[in-house]
PDB file of C-alpha atoms in Angstrom:
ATOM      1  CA  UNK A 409       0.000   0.000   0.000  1.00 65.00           C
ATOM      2  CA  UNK A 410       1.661   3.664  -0.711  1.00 68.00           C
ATOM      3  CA  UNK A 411       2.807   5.565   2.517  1.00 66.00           C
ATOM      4  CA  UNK A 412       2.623   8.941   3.048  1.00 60.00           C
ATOM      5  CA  UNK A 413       6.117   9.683   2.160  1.00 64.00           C
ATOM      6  CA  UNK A 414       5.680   7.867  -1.254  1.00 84.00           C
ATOM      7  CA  UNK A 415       3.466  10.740  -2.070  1.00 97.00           C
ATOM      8  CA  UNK A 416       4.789  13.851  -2.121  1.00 97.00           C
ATOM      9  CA  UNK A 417       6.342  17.373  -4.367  1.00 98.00           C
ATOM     10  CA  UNK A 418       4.072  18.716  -7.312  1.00 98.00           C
ATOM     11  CA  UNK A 419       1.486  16.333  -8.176  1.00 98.00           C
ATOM     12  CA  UNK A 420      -0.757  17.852 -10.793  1.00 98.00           C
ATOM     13  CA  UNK A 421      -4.570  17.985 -11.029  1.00 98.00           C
ATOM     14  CA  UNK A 422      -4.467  17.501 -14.825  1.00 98.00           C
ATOM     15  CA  UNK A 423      -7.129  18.569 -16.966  1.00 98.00           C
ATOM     16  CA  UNK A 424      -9.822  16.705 -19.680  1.00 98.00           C
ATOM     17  CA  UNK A 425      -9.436  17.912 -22.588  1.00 98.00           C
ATOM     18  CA  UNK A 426     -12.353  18.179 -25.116  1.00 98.00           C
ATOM     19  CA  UNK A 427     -13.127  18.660 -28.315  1.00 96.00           C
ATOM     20  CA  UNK A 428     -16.170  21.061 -29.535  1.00 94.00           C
ATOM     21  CA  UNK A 429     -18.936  18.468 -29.125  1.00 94.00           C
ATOM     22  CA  UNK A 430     -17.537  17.381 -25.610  1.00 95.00           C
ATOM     23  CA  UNK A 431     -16.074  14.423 -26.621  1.00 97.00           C
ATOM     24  CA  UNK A 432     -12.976  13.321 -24.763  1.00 98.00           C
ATOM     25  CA  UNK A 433      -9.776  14.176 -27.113  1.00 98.00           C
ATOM     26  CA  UNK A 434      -7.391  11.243 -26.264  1.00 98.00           C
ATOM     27  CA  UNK A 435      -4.705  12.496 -28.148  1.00 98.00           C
ATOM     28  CA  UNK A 436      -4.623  15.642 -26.261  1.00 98.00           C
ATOM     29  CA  UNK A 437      -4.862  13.990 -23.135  1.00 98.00           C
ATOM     30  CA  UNK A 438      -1.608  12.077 -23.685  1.00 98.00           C
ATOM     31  CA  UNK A 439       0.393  15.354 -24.834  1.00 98.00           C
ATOM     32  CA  UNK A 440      -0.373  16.778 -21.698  1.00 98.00           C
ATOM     33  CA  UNK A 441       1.058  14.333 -19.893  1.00 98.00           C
ATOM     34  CA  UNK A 442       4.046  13.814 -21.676  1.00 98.00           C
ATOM     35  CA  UNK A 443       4.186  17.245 -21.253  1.00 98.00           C
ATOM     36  CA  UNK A 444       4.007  17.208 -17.490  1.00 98.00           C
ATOM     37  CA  UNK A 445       6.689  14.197 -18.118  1.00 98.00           C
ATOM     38  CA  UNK A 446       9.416  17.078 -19.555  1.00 98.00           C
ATOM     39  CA  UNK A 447       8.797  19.378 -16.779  1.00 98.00           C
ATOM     40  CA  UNK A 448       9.657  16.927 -13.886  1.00 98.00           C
ATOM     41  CA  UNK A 449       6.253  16.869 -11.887  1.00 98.00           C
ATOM     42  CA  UNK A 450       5.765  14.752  -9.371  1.00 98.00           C
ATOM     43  CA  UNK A 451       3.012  13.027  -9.810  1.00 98.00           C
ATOM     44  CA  UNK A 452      -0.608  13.569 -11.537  1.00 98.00           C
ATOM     45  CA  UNK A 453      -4.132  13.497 -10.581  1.00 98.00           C
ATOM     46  CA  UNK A 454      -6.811  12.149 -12.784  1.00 98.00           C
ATOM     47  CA  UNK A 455     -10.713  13.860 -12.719  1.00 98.00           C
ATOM     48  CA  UNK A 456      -9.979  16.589  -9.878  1.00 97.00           C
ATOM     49  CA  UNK A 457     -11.872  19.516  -9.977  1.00 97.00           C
ATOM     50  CA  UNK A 458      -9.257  21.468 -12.399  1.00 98.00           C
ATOM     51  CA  UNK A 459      -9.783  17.851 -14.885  1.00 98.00           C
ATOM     52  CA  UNK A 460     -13.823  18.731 -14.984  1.00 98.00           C
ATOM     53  CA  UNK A 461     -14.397  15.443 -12.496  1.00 97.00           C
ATOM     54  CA  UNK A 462     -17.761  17.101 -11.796  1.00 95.00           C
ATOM     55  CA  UNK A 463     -18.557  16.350 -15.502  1.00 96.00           C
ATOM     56  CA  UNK A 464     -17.348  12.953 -16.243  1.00 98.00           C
ATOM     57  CA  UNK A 465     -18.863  10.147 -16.483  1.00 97.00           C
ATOM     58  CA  UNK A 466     -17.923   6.871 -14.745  1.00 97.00           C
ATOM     59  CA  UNK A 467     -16.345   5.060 -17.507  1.00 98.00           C
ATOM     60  CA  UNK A 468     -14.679   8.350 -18.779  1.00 98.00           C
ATOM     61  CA  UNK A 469     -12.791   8.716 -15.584  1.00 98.00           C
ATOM     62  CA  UNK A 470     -11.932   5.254 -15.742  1.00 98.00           C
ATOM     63  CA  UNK A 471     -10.642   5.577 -19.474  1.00 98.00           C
ATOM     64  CA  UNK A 472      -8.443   8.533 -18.533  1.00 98.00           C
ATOM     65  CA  UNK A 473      -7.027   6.941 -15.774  1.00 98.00           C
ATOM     66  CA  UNK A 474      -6.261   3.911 -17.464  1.00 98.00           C
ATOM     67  CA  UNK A 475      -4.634   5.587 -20.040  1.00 98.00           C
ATOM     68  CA  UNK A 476      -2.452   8.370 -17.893  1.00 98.00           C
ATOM     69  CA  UNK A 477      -1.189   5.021 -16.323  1.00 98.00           C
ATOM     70  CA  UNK A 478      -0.196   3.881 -19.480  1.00 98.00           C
ATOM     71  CA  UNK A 479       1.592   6.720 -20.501  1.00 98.00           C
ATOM     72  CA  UNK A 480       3.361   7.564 -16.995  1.00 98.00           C
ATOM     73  CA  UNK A 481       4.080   3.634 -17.023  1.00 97.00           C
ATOM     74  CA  UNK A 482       5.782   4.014 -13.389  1.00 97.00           C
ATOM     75  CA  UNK A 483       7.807   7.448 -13.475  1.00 97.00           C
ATOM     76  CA  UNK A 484       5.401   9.020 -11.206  1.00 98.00           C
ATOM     77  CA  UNK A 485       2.359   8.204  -9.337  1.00 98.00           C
ATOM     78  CA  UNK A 486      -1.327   8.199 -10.715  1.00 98.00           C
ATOM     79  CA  UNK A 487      -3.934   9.144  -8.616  1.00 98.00           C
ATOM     80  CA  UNK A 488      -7.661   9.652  -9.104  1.00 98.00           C
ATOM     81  CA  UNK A 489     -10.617  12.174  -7.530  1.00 98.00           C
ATOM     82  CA  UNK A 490     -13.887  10.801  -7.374  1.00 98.00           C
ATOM     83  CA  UNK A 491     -16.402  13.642  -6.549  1.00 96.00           C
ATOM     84  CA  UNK A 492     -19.766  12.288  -5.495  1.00 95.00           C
ATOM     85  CA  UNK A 493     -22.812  13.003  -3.970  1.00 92.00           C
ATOM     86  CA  UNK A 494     -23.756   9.754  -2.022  1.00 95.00           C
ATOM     87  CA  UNK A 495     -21.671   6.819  -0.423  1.00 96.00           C
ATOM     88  CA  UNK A 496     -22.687   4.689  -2.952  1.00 97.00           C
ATOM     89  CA  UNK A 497     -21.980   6.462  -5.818  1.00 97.00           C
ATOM     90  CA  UNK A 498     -18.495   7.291  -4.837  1.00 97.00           C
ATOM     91  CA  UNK A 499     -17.850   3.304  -3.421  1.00 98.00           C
ATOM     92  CA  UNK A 500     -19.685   2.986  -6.832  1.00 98.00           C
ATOM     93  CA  UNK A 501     -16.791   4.474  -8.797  1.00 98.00           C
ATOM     94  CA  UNK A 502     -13.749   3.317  -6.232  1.00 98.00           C
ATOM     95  CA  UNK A 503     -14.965  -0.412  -7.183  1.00 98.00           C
ATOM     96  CA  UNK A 504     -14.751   0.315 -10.715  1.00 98.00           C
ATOM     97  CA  UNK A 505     -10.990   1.855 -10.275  1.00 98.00           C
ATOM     98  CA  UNK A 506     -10.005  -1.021  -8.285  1.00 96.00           C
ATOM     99  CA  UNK A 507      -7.209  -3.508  -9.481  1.00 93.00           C
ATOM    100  CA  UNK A 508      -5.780  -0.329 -11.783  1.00 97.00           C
ATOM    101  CA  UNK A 509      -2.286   0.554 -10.747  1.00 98.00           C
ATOM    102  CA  UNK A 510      -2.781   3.809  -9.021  1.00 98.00           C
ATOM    103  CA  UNK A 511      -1.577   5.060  -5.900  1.00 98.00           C
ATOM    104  CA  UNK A 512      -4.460   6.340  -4.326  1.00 98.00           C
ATOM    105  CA  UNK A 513      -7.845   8.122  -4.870  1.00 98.00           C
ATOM    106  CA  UNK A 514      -8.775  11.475  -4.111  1.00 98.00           C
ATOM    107  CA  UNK A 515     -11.557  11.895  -2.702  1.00 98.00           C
ATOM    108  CA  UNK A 516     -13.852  14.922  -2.062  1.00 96.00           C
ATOM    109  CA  UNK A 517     -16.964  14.525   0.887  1.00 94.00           C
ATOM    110  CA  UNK A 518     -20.660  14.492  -0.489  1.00 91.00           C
ATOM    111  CA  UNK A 519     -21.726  17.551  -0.574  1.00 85.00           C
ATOM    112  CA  UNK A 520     -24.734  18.484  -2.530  1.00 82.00           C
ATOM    113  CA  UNK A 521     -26.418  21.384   0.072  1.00 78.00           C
ATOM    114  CA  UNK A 522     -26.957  19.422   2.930  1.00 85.00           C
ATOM    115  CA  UNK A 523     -23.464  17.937   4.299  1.00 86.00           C
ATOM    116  CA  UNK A 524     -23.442  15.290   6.036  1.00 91.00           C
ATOM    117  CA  UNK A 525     -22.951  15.191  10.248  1.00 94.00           C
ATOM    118  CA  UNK A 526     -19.167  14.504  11.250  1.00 96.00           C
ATOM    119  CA  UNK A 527     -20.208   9.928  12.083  1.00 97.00           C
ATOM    120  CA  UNK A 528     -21.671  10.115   8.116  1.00 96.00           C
ATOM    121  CA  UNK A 529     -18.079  11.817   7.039  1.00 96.00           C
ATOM    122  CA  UNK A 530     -16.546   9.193   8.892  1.00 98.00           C
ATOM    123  CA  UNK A 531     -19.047   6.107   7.325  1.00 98.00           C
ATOM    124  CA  UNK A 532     -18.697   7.719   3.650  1.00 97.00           C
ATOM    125  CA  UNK A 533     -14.870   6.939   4.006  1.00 98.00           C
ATOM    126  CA  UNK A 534     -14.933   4.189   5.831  1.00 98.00           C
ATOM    127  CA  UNK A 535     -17.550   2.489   2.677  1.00 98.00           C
ATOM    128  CA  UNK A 536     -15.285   4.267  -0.173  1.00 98.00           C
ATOM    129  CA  UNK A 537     -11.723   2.965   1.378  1.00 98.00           C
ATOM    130  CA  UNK A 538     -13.239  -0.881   1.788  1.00 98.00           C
ATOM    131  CA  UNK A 539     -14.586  -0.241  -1.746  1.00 98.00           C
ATOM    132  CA  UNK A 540     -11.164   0.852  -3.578  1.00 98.00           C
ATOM    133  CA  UNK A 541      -8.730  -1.121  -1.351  1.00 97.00           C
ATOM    134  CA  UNK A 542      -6.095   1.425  -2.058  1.00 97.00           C
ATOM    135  CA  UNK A 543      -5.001   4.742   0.041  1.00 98.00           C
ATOM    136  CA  UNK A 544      -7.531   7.684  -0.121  1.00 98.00           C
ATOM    137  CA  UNK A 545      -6.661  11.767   0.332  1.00 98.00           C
ATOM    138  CA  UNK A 546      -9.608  13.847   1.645  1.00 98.00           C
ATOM    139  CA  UNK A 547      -9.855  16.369  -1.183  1.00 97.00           C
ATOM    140  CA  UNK A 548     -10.917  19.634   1.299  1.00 95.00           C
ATOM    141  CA  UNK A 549     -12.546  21.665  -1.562  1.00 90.00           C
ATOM    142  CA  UNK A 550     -16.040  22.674  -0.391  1.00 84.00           C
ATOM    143  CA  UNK A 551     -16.893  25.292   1.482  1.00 82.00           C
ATOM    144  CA  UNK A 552     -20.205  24.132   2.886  1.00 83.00           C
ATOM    145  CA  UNK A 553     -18.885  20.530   3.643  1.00 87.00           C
ATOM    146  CA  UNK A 554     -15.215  21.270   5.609  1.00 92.00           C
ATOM    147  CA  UNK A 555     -13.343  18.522   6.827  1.00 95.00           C
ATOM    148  CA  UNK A 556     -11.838  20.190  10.045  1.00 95.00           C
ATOM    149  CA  UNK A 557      -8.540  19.321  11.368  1.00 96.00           C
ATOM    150  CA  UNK A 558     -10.368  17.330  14.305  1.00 97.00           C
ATOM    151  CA  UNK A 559     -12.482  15.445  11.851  1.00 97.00           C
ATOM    152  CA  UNK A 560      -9.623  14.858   9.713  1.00 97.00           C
ATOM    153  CA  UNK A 561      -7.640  13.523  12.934  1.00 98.00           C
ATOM    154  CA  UNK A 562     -10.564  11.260  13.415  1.00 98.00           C
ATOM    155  CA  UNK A 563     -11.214   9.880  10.035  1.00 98.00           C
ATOM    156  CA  UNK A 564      -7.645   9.018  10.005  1.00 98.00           C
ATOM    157  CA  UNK A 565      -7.700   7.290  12.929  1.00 98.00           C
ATOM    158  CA  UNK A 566     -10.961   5.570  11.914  1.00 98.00           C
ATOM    159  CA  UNK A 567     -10.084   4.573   8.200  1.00 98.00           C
ATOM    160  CA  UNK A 568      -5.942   3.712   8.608  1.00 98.00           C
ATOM    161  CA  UNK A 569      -6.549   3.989   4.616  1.00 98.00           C
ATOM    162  CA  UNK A 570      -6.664   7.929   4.719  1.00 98.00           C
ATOM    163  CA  UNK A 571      -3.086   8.916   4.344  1.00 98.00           C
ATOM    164  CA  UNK A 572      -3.208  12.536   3.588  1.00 98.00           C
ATOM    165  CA  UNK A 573      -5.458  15.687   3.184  1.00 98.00           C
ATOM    166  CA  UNK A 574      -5.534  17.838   0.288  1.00 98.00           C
ATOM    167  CA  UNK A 575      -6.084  21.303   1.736  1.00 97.00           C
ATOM    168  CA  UNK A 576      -7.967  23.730  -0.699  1.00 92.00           C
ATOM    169  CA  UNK A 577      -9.425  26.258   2.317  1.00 82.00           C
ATOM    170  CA  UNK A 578      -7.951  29.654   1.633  1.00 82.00           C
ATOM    171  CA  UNK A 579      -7.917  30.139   5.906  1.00 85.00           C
ATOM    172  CA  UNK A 580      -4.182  29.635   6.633  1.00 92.00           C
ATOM    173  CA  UNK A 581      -4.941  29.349   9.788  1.00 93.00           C
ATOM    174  CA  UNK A 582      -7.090  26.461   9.593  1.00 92.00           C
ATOM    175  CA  UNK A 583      -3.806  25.354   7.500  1.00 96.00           C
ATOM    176  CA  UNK A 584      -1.661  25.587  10.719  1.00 96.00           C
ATOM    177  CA  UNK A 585      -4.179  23.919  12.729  1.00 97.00           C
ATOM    178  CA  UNK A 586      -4.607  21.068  10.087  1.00 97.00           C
ATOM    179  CA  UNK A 587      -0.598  20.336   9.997  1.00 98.00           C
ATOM    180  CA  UNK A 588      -0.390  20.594  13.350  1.00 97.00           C
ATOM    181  CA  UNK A 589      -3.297  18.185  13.849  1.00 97.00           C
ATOM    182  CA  UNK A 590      -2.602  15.421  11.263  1.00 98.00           C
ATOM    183  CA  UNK A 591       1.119  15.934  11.161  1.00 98.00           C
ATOM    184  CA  UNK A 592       2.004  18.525   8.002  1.00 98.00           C
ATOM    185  CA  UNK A 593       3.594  15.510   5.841  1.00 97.00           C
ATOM    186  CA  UNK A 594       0.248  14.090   5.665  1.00 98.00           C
ATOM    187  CA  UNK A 595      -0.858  17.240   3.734  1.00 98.00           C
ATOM    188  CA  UNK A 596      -1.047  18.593   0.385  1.00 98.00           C
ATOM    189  CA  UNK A 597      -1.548  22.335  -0.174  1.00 98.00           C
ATOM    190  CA  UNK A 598      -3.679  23.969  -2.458  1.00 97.00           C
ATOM    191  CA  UNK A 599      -4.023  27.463  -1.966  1.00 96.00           C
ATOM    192  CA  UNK A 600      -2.477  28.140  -5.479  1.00 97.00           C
ATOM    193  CA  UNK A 601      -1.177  31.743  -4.814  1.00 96.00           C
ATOM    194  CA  UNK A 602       0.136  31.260  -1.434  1.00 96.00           C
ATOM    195  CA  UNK A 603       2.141  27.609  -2.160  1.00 98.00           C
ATOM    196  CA  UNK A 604       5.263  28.769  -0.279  1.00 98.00           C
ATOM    197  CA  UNK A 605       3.843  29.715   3.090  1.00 97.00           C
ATOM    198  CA  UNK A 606       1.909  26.398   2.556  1.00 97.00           C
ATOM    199  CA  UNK A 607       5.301  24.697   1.873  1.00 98.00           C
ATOM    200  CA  UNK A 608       7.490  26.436   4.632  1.00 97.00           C
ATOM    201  CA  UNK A 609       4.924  24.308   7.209  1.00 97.00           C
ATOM    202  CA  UNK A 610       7.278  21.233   6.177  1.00 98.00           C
ATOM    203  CA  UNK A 611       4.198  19.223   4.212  1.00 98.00           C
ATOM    204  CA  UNK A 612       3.870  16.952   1.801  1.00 98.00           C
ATOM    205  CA  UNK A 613       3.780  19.040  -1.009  1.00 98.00           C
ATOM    206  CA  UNK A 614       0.843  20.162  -3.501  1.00 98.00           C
ATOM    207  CA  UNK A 615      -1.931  19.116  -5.654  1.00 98.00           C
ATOM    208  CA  UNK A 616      -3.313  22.687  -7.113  1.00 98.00           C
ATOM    209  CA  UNK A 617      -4.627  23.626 -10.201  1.00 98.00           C
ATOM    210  CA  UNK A 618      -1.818  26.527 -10.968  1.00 98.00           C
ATOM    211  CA  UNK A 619       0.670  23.853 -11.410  1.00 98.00           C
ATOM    212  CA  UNK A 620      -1.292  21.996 -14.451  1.00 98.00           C
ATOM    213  CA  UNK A 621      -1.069  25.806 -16.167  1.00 98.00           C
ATOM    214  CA  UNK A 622       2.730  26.350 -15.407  1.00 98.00           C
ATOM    215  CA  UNK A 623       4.297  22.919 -14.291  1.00 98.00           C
ATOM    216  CA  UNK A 624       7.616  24.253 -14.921  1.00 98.00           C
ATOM    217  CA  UNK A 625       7.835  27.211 -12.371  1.00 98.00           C
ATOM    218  CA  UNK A 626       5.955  25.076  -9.489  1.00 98.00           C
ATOM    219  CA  UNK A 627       8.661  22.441  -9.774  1.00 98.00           C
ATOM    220  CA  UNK A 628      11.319  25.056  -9.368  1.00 98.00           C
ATOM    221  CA  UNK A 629       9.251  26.628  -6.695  1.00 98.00           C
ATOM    222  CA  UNK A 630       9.076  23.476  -4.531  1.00 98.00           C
ATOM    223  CA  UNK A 631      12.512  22.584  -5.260  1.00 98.00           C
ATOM    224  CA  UNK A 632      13.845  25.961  -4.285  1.00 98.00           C
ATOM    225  CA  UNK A 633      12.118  25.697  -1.030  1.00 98.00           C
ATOM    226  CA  UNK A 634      13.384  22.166   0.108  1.00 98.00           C
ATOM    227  CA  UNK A 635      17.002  23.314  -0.971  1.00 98.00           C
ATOM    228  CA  UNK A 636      16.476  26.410   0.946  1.00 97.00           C
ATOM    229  CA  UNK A 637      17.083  28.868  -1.881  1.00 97.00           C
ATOM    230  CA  UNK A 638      14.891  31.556  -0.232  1.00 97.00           C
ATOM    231  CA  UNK A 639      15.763  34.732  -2.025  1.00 97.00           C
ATOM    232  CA  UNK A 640      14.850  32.780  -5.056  1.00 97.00           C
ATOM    233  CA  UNK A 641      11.514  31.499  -3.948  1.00 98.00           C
ATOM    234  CA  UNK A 642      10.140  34.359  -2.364  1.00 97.00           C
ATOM    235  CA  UNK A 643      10.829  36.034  -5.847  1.00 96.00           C
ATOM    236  CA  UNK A 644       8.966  32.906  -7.396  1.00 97.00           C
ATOM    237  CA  UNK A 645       6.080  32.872  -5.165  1.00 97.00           C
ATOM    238  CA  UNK A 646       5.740  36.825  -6.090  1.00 97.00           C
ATOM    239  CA  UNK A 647       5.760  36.167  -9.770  1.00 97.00           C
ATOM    240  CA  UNK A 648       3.558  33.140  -9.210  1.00 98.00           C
ATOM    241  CA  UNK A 649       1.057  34.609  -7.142  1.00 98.00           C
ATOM    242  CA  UNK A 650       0.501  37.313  -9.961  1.00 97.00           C
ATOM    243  CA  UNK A 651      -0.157  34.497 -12.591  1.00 98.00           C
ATOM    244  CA  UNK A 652      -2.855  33.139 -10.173  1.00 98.00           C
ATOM    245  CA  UNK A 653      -4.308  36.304  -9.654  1.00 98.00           C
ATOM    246  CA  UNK A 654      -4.732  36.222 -13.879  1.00 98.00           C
ATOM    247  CA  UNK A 655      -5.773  32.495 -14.223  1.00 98.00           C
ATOM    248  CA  UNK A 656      -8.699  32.038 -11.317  1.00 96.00           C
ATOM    249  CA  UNK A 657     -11.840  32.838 -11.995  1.00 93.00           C
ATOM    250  CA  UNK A 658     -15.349  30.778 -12.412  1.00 91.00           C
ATOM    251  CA  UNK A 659     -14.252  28.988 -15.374  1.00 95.00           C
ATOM    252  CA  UNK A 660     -11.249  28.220 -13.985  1.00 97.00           C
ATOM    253  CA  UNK A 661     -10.504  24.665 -16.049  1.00 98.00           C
ATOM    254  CA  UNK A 662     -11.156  26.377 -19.185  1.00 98.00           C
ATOM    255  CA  UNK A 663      -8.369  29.094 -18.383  1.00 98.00           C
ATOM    256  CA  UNK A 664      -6.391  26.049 -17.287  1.00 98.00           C
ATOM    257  CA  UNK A 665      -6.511  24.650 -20.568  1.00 98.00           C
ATOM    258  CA  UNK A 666      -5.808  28.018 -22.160  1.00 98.00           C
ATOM    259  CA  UNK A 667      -2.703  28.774 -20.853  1.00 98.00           C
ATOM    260  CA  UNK A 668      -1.487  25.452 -21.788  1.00 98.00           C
ATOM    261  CA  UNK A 669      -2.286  26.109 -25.312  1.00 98.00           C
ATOM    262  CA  UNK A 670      -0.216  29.879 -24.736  1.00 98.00           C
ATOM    263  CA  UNK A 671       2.398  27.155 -24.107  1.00 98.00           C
ATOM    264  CA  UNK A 672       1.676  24.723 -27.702  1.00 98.00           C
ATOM    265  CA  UNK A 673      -0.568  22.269 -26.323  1.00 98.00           C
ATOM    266  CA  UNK A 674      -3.609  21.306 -28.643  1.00 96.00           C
ATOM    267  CA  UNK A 675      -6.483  23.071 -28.385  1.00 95.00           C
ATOM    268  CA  UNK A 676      -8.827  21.701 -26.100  1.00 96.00           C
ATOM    269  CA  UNK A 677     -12.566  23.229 -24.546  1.00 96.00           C
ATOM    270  CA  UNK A 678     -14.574  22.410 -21.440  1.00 97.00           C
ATOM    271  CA  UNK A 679     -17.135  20.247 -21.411  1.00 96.00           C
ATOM    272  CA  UNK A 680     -20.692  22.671 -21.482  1.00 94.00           C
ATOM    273  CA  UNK A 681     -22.136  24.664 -19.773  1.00 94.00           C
ATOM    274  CA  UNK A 682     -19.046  25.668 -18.636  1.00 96.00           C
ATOM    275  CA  UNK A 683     -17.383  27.778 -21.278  1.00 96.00           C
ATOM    276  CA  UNK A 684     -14.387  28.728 -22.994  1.00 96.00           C
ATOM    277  CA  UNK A 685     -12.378  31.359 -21.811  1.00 97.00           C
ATOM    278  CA  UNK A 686     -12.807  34.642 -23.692  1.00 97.00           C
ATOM    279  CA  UNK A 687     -10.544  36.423 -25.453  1.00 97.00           C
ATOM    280  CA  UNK A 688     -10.028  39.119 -23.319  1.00 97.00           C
ATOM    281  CA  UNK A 689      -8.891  36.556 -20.608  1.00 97.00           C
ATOM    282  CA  UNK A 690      -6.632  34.717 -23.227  1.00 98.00           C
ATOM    283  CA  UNK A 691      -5.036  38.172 -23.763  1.00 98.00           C
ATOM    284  CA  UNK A 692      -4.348  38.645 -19.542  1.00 98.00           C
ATOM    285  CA  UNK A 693      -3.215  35.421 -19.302  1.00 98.00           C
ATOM    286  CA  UNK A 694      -0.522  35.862 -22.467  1.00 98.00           C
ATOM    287  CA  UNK A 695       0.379  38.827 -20.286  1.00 97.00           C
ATOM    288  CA  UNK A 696       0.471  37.637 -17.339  1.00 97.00           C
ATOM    289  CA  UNK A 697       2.248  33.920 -18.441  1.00 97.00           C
ATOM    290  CA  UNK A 698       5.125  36.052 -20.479  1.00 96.00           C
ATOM    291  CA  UNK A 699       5.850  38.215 -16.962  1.00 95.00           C
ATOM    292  CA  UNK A 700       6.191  34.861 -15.337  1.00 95.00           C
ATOM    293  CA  UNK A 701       8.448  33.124 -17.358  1.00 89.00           C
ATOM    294  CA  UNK A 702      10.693  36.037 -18.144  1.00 83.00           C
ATOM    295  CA  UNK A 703      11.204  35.761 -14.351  1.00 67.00           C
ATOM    296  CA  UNK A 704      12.138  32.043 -13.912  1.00 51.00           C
ATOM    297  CA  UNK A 705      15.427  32.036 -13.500  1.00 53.00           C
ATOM    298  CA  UNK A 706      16.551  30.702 -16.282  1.00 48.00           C
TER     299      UNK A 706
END
């Protein structure tokens, strides 16, 4: 079973690409990933919110899964998100994934208006862990269903299967608490302007959406932490949060996947309603993308 420590650096929340009906567009998948291959990530994420999980359906998830496993054939791990409403549903999904060779599933709580109490948090991961056999990360992404550091102390504890927590509340303090709860190598950070004050806590590393629009820069970011090159990733982290300020926004997959194609990837749209980014915020990211890399150090 992967450990904690087996997971860790700048794993990437890749997107789905698709073409103008909403078709999957295999071939750009695989790009991408060779892409995030050159630029050293450290691992990748399959169907997260920044890869339109929301929006796939079962067997699509499973497809792209099966196929980024294919193409990262062992360099780095492959992980999953499943984002459900219902226990069975997600245990649904985790059963389908099982017996693939991928490191562990991300997993967001149910959340459609009414959350669940803090026993049915515990239950729903409980069911999905005996379901996928493999590790799960609590993907902390909605605002209305919070996994608190106490409750994510206590599903751990519960479910020995829950390795890690993917952090995506923009409270740092409920950061702190959550590192200093759970232990901060059993955390991922994703509060995608503010990665190095995540990253000076000692954790795990990240799994945030800026990273699948400039893989390059968050590498050297992390890196430049760990090897304590601080003048150089304060100046990152300055330059970075800029680009973030540019790239977030509602639609935020489809400015995702335009700022990879700023960078040569195949075109690529989201999958409707969601839509493309407009012009004008193709033109602020070009901006905003050439003031970052003219900045990188090399």
């Amino acid at each position: 079973m992967t450990t904690p420590s087996e997971l860790h650096g700048v794993i990437v929340p890749v997107v789905s690409p698709f073409d103008e009906s909403g078709t999957i567009d295999m071939g750009a998948f695989v790009e991408q990933i060779d892409w995030m291959l050159a630029q050293e990530v450290d691992g990748l994420v399959v169907g997260g919110s920044t890869g339109e999980g929301f929006a796939l359906e079962p067997d699509e998830l499973l497809l792209l899964t099966r196929r980024a496993v294919d193409v990262a054939a062992g360099r780095i791990p492959v992980l999953a998100s499943i984002i459900a409403d219902s226990t069975r549903s997600a245990a649904s999904r985790a059963t389908m994934l099982r017996g693939l060779p991928i490191a562990a599933l991300q997993v967001a709580p149910p959340h459609y208006i009414f959350p669940p109490s803090e026993d049915g948090f515990v239950d729903f991961y409980r069911a999905v862990a005996e379901a996928a056999g493999i590790p799960l990360v609590i993907y902390n992404v909605i605002p209305w269903a919070k996994v608190s550091p106490k409750l994510a102390l206590r599903i751990m504890q519960a479910v020995p299967q829950v390795i890690a927590v993917k952090q995506s509340d923009r409270d740092m303090d409920a950061f702190a608490d959550l590192t200093r709860s759970v232990g901060p190598k059993r955390v991922f950070g994703a509060l995608d302007g503010s990665l190095k004050s995540c990253y000076d806590f000692g954790i795990a590393g990240s799994i945030a959406a800026i990273a699948c629009a400039v893989p390059k820069e968050n590498v050297r970011l992390w890196r430049a932490v760990g090897e304590g090159r601080t003048a150089e990733a304060l100046a990152l982290q300055a330059r970075l949060s800029d680009f973030w300020a540019a790239l977030t926004g509602p639609n935020l997959p489809a400015r995702v996947k335009a700022a990879q194609r700023l960078q040569g990837l195949k075109v690529s749209w989201p999958r409707p309603p969601m839509e493309a980014a407009s012009q004008a915020d193709v033109d602020t990211l070009s901006r905003a993308l050439r003031d970052l890399q003219e900045t990188s150090f090399g």
